[in-house]
XYZ file of C-alpha atoms in Angstrom:
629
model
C -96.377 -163.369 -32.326
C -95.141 -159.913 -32.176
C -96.754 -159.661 -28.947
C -94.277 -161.158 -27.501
C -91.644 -158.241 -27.875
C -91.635 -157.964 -24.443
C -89.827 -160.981 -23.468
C -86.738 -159.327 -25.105
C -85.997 -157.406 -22.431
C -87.675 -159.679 -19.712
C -85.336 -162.789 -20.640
C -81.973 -160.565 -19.468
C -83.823 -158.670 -16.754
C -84.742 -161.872 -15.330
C -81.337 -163.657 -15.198
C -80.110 -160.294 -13.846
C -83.125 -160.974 -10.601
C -81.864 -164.296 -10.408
C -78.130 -163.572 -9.883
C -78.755 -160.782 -7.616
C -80.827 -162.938 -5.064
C -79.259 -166.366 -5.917
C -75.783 -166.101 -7.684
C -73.906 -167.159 -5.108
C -75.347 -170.311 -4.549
C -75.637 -170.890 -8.565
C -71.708 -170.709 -8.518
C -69.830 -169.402 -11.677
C -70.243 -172.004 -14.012
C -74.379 -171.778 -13.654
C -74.268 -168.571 -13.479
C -72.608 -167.814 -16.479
C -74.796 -170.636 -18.444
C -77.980 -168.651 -16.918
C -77.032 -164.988 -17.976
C -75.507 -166.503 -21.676
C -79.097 -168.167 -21.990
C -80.970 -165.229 -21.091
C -79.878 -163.351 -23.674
C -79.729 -166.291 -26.146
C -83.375 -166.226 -25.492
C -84.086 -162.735 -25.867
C -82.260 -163.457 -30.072
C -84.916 -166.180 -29.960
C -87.908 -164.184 -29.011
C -85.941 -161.227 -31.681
C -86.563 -163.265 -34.939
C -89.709 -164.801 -33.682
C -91.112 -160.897 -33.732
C -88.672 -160.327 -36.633
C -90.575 -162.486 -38.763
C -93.814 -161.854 -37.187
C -92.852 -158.279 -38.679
C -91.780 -159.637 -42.273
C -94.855 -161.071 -42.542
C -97.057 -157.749 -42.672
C -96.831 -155.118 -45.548
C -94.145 -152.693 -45.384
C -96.829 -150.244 -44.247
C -98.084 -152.129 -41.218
C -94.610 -152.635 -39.838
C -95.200 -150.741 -36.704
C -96.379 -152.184 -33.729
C -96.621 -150.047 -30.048
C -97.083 -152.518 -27.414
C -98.134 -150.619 -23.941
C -97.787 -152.485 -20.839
C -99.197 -149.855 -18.423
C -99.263 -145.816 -17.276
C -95.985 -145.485 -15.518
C -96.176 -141.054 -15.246
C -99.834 -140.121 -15.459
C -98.962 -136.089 -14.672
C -100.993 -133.711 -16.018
C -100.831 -133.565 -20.203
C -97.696 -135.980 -19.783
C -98.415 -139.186 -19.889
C -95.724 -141.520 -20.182
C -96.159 -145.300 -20.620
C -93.684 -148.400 -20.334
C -94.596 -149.122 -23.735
C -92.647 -150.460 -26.880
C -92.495 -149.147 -30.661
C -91.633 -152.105 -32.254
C -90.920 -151.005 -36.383
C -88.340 -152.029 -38.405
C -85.306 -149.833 -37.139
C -86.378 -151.411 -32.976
C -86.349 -154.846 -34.280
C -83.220 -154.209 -36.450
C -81.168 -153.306 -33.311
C -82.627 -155.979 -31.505
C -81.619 -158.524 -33.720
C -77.817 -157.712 -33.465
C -77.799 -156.363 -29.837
C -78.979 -160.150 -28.755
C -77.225 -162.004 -30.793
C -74.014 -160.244 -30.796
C -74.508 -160.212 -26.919
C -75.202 -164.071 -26.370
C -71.726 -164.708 -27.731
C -69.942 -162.477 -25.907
C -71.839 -163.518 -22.671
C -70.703 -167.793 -23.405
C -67.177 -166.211 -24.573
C -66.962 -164.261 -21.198
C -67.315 -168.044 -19.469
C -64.466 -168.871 -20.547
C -62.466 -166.082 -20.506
C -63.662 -165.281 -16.616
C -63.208 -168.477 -15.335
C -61.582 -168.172 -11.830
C -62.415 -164.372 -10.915
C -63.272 -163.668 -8.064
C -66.160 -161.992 -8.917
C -67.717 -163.821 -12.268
C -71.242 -164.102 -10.620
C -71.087 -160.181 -10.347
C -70.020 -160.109 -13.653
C -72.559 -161.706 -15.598
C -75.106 -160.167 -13.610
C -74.042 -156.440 -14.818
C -74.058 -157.705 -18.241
C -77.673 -158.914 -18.026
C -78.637 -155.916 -16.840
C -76.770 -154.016 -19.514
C -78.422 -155.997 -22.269
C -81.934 -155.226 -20.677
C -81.039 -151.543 -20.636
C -80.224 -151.271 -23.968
C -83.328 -153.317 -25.491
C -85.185 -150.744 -23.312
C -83.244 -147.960 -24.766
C -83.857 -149.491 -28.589
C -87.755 -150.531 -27.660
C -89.077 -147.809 -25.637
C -91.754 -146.035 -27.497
C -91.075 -142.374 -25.796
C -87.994 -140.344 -24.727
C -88.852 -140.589 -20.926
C -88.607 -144.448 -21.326
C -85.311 -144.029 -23.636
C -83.918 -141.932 -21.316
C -83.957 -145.010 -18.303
C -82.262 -147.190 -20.967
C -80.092 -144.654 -21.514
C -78.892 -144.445 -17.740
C -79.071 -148.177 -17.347
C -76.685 -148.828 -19.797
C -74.362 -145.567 -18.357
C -74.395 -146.925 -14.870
C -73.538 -150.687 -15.977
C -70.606 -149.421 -18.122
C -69.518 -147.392 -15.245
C -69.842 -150.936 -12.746
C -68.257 -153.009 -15.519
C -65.012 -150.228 -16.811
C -64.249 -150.237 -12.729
C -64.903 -153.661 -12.624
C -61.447 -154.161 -10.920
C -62.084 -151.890 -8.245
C -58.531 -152.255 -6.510
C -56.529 -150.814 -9.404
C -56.411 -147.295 -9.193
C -56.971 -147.059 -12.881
C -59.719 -148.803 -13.156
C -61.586 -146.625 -10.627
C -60.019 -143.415 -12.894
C -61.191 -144.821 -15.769
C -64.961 -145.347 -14.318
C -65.619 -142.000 -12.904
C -64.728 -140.004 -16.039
C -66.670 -142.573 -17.853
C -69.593 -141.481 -15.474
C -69.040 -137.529 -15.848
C -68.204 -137.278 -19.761
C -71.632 -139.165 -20.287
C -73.543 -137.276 -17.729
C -72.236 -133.782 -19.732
C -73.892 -135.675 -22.698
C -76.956 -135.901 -20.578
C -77.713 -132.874 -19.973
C -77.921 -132.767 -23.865
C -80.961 -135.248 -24.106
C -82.918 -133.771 -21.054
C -82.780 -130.230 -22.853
C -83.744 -131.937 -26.302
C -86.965 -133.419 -23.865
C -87.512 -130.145 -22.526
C -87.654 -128.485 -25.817
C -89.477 -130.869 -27.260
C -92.096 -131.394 -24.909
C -92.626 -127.172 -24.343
C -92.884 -127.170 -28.235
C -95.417 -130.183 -29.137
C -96.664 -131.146 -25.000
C -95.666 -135.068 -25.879
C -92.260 -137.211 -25.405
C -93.937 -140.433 -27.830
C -91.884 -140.502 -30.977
C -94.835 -141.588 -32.806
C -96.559 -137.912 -31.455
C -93.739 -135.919 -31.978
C -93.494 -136.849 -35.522
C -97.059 -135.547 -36.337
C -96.291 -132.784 -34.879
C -92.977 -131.456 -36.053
C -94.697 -128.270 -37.649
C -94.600 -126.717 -34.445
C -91.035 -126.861 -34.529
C -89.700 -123.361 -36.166
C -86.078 -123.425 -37.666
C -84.295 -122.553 -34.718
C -85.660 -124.890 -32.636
C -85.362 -128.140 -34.815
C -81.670 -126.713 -35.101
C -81.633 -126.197 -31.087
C -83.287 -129.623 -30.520
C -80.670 -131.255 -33.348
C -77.574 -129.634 -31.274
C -79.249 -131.218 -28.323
C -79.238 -134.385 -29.552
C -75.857 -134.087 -30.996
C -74.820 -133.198 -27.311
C -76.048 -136.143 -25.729
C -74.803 -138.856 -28.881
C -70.968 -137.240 -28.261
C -71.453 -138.631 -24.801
C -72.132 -141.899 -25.166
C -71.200 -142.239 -28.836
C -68.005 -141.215 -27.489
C -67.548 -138.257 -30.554
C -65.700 -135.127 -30.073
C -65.686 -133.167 -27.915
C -66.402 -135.961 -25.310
C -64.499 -139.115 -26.948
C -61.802 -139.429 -23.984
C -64.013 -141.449 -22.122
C -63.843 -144.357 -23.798
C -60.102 -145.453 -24.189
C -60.079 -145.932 -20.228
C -63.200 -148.717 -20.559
C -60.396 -150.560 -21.396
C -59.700 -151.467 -17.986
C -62.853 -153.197 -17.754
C -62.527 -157.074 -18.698
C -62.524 -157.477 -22.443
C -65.514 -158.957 -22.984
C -66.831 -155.597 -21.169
C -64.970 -153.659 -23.975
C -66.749 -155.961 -26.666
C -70.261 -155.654 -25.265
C -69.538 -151.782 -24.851
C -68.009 -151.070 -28.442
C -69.821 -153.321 -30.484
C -73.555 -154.086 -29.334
C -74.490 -151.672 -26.623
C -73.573 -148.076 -25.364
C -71.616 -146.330 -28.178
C -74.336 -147.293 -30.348
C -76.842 -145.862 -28.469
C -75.905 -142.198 -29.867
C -76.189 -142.980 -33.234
C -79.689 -144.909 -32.839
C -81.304 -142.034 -30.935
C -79.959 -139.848 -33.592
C -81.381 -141.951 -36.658
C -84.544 -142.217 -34.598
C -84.995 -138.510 -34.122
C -84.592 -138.292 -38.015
C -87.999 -136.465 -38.563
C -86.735 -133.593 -36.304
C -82.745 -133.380 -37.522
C -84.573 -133.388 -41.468
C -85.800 -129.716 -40.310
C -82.087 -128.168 -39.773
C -79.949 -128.343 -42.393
C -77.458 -126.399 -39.860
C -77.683 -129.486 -37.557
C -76.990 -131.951 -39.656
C -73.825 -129.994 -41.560
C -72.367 -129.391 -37.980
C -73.064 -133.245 -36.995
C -71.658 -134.534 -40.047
C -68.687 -132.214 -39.501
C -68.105 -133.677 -36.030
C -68.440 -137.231 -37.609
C -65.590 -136.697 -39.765
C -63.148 -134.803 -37.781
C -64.032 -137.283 -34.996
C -63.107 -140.506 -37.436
C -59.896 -138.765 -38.401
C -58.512 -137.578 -35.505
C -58.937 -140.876 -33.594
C -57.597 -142.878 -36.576
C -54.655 -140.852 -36.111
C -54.505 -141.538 -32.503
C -55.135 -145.119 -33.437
C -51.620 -144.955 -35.164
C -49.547 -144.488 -32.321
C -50.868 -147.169 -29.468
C -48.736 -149.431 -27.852
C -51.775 -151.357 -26.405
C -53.917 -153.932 -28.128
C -56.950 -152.666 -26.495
C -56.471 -148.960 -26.965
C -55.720 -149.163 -30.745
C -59.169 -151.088 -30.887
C -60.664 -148.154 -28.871
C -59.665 -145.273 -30.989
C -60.989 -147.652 -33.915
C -64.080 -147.623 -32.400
C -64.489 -144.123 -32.347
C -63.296 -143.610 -35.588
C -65.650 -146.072 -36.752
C -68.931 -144.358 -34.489
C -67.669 -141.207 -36.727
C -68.532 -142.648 -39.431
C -71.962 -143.400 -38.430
C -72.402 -139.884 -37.262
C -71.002 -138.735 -40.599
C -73.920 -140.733 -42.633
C -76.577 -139.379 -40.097
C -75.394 -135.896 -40.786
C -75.465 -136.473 -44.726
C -79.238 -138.272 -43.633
C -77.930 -141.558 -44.492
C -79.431 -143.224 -42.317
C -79.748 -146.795 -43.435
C -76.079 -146.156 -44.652
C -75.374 -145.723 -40.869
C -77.651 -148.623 -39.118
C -75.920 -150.609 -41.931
C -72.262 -149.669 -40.725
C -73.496 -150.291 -37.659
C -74.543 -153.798 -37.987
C -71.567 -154.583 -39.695
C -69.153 -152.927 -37.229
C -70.835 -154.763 -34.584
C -69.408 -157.872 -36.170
C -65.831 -157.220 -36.904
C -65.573 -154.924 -33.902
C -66.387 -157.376 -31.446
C -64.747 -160.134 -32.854
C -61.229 -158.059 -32.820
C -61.773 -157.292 -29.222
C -62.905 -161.105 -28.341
C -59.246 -161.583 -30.565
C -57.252 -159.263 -28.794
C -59.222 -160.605 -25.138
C -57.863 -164.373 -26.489
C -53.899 -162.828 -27.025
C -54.044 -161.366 -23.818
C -55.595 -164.636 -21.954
C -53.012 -166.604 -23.571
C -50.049 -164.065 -22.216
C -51.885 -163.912 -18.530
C -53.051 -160.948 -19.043
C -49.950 -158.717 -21.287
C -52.221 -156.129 -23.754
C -48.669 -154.107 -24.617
C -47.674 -154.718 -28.538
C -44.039 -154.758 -27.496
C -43.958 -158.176 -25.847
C -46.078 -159.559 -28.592
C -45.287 -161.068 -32.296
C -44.959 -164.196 -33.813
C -48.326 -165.907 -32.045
C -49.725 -166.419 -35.399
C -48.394 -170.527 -34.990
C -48.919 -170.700 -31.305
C -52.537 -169.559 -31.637
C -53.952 -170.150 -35.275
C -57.326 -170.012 -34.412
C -56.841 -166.666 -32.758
C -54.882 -165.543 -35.693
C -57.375 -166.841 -38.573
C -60.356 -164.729 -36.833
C -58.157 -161.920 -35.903
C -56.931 -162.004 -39.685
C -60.762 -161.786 -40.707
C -61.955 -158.937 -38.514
C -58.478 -156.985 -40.024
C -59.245 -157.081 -43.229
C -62.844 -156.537 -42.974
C -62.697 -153.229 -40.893
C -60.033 -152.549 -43.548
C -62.637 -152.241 -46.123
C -60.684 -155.122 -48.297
C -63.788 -156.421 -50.475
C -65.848 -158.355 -50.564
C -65.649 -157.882 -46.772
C -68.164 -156.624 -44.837
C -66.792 -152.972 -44.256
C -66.167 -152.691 -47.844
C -69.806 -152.568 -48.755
C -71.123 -150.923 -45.102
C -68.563 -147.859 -45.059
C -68.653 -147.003 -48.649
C -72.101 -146.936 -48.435
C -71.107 -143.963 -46.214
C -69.207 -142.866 -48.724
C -71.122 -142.563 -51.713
C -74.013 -141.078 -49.852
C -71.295 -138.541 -48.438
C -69.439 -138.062 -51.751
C -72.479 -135.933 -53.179
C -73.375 -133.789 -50.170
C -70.561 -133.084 -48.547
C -67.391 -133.491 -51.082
C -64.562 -132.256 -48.399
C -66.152 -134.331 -45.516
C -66.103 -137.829 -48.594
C -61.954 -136.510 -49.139
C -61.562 -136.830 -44.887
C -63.584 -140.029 -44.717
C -61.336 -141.614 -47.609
C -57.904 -140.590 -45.825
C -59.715 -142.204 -42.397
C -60.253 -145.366 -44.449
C -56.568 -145.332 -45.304
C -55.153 -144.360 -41.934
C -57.518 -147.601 -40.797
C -56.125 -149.887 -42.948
C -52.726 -149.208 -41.577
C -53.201 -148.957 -37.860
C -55.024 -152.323 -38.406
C -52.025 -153.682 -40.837
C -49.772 -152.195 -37.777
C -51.658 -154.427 -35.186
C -52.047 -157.899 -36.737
C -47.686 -157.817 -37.688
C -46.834 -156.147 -34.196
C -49.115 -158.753 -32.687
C -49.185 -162.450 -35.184
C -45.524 -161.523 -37.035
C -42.154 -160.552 -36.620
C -40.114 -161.699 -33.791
C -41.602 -163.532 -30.582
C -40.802 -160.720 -28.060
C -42.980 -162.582 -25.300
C -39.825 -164.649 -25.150
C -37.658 -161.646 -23.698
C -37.898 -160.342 -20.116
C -40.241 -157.408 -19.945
C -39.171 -153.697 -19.369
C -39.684 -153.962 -16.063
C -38.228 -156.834 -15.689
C -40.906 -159.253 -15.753
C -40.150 -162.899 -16.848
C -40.609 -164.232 -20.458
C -44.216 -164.942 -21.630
C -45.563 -168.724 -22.176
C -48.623 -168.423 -25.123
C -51.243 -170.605 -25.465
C -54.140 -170.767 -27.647
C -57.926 -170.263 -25.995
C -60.018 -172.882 -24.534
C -63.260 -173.362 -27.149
C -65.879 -171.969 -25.489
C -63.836 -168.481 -26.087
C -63.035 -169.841 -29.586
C -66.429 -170.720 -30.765
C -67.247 -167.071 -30.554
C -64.572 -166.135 -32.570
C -65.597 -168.607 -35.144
C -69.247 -167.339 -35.271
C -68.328 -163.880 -35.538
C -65.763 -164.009 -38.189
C -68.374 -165.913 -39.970
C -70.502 -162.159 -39.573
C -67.509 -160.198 -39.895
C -67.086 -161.575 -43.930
C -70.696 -162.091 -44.684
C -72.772 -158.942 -42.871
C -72.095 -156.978 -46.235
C -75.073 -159.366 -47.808
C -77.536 -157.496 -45.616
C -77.747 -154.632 -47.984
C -75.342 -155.236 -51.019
C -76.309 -152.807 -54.222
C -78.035 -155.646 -55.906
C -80.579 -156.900 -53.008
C -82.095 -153.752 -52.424
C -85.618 -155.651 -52.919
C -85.008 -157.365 -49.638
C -82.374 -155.918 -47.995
C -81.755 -153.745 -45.180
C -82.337 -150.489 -47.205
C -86.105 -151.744 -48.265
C -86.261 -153.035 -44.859
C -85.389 -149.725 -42.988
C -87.216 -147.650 -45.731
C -90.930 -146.752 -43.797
C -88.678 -145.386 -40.841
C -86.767 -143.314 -42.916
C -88.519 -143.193 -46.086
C -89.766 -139.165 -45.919
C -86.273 -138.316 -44.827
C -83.453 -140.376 -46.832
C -81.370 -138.492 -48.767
C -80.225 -140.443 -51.800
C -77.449 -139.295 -53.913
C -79.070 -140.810 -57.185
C -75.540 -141.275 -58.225
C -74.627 -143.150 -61.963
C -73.926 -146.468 -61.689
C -70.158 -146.208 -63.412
C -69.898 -143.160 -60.659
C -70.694 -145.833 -58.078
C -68.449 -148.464 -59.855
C -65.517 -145.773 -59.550
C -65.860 -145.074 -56.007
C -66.312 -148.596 -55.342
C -62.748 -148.925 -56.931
C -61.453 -145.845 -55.011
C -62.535 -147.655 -51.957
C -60.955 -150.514 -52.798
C -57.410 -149.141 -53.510
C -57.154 -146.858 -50.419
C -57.739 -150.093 -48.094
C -55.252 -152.126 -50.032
C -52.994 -148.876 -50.352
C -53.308 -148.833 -46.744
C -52.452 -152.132 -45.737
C -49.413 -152.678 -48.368
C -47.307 -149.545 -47.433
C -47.665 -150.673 -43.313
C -46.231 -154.218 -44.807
C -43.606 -152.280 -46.127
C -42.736 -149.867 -43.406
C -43.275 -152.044 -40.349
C -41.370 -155.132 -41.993
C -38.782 -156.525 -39.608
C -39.778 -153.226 -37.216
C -41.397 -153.918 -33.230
C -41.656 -149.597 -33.247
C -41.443 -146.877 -35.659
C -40.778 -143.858 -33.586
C -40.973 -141.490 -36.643
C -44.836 -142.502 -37.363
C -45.775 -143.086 -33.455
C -45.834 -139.624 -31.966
C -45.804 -138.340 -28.926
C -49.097 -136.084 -29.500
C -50.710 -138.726 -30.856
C -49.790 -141.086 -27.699
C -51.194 -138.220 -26.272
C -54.210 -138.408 -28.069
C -53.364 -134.901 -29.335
C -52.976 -133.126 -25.874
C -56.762 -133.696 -25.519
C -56.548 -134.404 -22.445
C -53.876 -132.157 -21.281
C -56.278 -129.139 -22.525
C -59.146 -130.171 -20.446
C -57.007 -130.477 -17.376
C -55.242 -126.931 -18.455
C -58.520 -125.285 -19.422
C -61.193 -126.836 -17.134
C -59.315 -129.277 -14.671
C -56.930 -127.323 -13.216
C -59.248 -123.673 -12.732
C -61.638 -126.063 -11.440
C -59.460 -127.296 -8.732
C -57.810 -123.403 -8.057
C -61.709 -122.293 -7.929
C -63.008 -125.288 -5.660
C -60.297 -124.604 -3.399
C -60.800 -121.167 -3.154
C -64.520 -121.483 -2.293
C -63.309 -123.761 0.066
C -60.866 -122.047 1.819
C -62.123 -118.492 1.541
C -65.984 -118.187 -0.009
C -67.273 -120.498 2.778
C -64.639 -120.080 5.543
C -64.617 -116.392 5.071
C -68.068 -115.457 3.619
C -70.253 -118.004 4.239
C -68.984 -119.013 7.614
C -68.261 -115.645 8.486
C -71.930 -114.335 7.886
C -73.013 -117.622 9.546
C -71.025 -117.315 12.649
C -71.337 -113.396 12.515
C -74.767 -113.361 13.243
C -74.464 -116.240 16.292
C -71.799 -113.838 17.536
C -74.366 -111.025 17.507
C -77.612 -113.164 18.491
C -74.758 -114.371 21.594
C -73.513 -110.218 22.167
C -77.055 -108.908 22.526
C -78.503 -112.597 24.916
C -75.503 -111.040 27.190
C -76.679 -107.387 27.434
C -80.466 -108.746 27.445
C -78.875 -110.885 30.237
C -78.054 -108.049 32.746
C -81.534 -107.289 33.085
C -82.811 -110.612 33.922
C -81.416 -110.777 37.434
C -84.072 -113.045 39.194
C -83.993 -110.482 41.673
C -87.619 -109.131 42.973
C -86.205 -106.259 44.533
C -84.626 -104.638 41.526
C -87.744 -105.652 39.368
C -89.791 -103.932 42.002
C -87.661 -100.723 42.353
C -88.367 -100.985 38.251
C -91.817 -101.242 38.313
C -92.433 -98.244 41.056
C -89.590 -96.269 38.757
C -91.940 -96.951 35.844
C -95.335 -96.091 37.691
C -93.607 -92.968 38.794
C -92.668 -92.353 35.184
C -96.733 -92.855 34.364
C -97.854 -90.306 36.967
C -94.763 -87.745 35.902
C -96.239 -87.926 32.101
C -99.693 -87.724 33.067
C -99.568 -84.896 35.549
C -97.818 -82.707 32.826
C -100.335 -83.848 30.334
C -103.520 -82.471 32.619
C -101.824 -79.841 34.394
């Protein structure tokens, strides 16, 4: 049965057909029951290969399934073909599954738009793009999921194309991934100039050819293009603005497709990044700083959304951080698990806002913790799971991180603790600003809108919830300490086997870190109890440069937006008015000077060309009399 892989990707690409051609006619309830099955299908056809897999020895796990010759040019030969091993089917599993709920929340929480059909058809089509992205057996192949999944974010974070925002928000979601493009096509290049093949299977034979330098080269490459869609620094800003997409967008973005990507072609590549030390220091480095500084930012946000955003690139860090310490089942672990809590928060936050037509700012919140329990009891889950409170999910998934950090990289284990603090208070900070305290959606808004009237979510939004704080608690069983004989860890181990770095570390050393863990996520959450109680703002802690997300921003526009505009306009205005034209119309002024004197001589009239020619013949004799005589 593990021929059937294909279908994964089919299932979504075919709703995605069918909705382009016949949406309209379907209407938005079929529609949305066609694009939710699709994908429910494609989970289906995921265990069926799953345990297909499970059923071969951990040494015959891998499975390439070619469907034909796609770019037969010269010694490249790429194929539409799928590697199917444990770390394909892995993603799989939770891209499709995570996905199918989000696609039967998104009925309800789209019903009425004006646009639903489009909707659900750009999420088909992102699912399919990211199963090829996970599946594809070769970089070329990788490299069209890769796009897929860019252009559907940038469809679905402009989604609502009249608000000037949105629009803002989709173009420099298009350019800060294309930057990190530019990263994986050099990675190809060097690659293929190095070893003549783009198959991952082929390149790992043949990573001998790769000298120090260029395994370091290839590894900064790589880094490149995961900071563009992993959303790491220096090309994070992106992803706050997909928050103007719908929120089921933001789920499907931060928690099952698109930021992940990064981190997967990073763990995939792990053959390559084991041959540069140097690489993986600097991308563990940008891990951490990246986790800490948007925690920090995380701090400060006045929207529901946005805090969720920076919390998703803190988290991402993370998962860059255990790459770059080659903890790689460590960070397909956090991974899974993130995609849980993350996109139950965001399905949370999506029900708040529904319920208060469409208000995300924390100020005219509070107090819906009564009004919408159901909300609230999920919401309350996915909090104290990203928290790291144990036995929680994130309590077992990030300090895995941890302990495979602690021994490698000691300073970079010391930032990744403070992160874990500074995340269990911005996510403390959210649920009281948002459940408790006072019911500000009672009072008229700042600018002067009229008091808010909650309500709690229809069920087919809830039922999402419900399954996903179910994952959010329980994902941590997929590779606790004790079921390493058939967890995740033994699963994931023939991918990563030759390249794992494993701390070895005591078991009372694991115990106390464990415990460490433990008291900075309950640290965390009881001093923002204490400092936020009976507070709606806390203008000490909420900064203006982190509001500003640290003047990021503000220095690309200083350093690269504004010299950008000053040079563009000055090739405008004087390169190609005064150069370019000026050559340009220099030489039609000449061509137009020298027609006219050409002119004078091309009278028409026969007398003057016959006085010429006997002036000429005259000439002729005159030359060849002197000549003779």
């Amino acid at each position: 049965m593990i021929q059937t892989a294909f279908l994964m990707p089919l299932f979504p690409l075919i709703g995605f057909v069918i909705l382009a051609f016949a949406g309209r006619r379907l209407g938005e309830r079929i529609a949305g029951i066609l694009a939710t099955s699709t994908v429910a299908m494609s989970f289906v056809f995921a265990v069926i290969v799953w345990v297909a897999m499970e059923g071969r020895a951990p040494s015959n796990r891998e499975f390439t399934q070619t469907l034909f010759t796609w770019l037969p040019v010269g010694s490249l030969q790429v194929k539409v073909a799928f590697l199917i091993d444990p770390l394909s089917i892995t993603m799989c599993l939770f891209v499709t599954f995570i996905s199918a709920f989000i696609h039967l929340y998104s009925i309800g929480y789209m019903k009425g738009d004006r646009d639903t059909v489009k909707f659900f058809l750009y999420l088909n089509l992102f699912v399919a793009s990211m199963l090829v992205l996970v599946m594809a057996n070769n970089l070329v192949l990788t490299f069209v999921g890769w796009e897929g999944v860019g252009v559907c974010s940038y469809w679905l974070v402009s989604y609502y194309y009249d608000k000037e925002s949105a629009i803002s928000a989709g173009k420099k979601a298009f350019v800060y991934n294309r930057i990190g493009d530019v990263g994986l096509l050099l990675a190809m290049f060097l690659i293929f100039s190095k070893v003549g093949t783009l198959d991952y299977l082929s390149i790992f034979t043949k990573t001998s050819a790769f000298t120090p330098l260029v395994a370091t080269l290839i590894g900064l490459a790589l880094l490149l293009a995961a900071t563009g869609k992993s959303a790491q620094i220096p090309l994070f800003n992106w992803l706050p603005g997909s928050m103007e997409g719908p929120t089921p967008v933001s789920a499907l973005i931060h928690a099952a497709t698109m930021v992940t990507a990064g981190v997967y072609l990073l763990c995939r590549m792990n053959p390559v990044l084991f041959l540069s030390p140097n690489a993986e220091l600097i991308i563990a480095i940008i891990g951490a700083l990246t986790a800490f500084v948007a925690a920090t930012i995380a701090t400060a946000q006045r929207d529901i959304k946005a805090v969720l955003a920076y919390s998703t690139i803190s988290q991402i860090g993370y998962m860059v951080l255990a790459v770059g310490a080659g903890a790689y089942v460590a960070a397909i672990f956090l991974m899974i698990a993130h995609a849980f809590y993350k996109s139950l928060l965001f399905l949370a936050a999506g029900s708040v806002s529904h319920g208060l037509n469409g208000e995300r700012d924390l100020g005219r919140m509070g107090a819906l913790r009564k009004i919408m329990p159901w909300t609230s009891a999920t919401f309350i889950v996915g909090w104290l799971a990203i928290a790291g409170v144990p036995p929680l999910s994130a309590f077992w998934s990030k300090g895995d991180v941890l302990d495979n950090v602690y021994r490698k990289y000691p300073y970079l284990w010391a930032i990744g603790l403070l992160t874990a603090f500074l995340t269990a208070y911005y996510m403390t900070r959210l649920y009281k600003l948002t459940f408790s305290g006072d019911a500000r959606y009672k009072e008229v808004g700042p600018d002067g809108s009229p008091p808010l009237h909650p309500h709690e979510s229809p069920w087919v939004m809830r039922i999402p919830l419900l399954v996903l704080a179910v994952g959010a608690a329980t994902a941590g069983m997929l590779n606790l300490p004790f079921v390493h004989n058939f967890g995740l860890d033994e699963f994931l181990s023939p991918v990563f086997d030759a390249t794992l770095y494993n701390a070895h570390e005591s078991g009372s050393l694991l115990w106390l870190l464990a415990i460490i863990d433990s008291l900075v996520a309950i640290a965390g959450i009881v001093v923002t109890f204490f400092l936020w109680k009976g507070r709606s703002t806390y203008p000490l802690l909420e900064r203006k440069f982190l509001l500003k997300e640290w003047y990021w921003d503000d220095m690309y526009d200083t350093v690269i937006g504004r010299p950008g505009t000053k040079l563009a306009n000055f090739s405008a205005t004087t390169v190609d008015v005064t150069v370019i034209d000026g050559a340009v119309n220099g030489i039609a002024s000449g061509v137009v000077r020298t027609a006219k004197s050409m002119r004078k001589i091309q009278t028409g009239q026969i007398r003057q060309y016959a006085l010429i020619l006997a002036a000429g013949i005259l000439a002729l004799l005159v030359f060849v009399l002197t000549r003779v005589f």
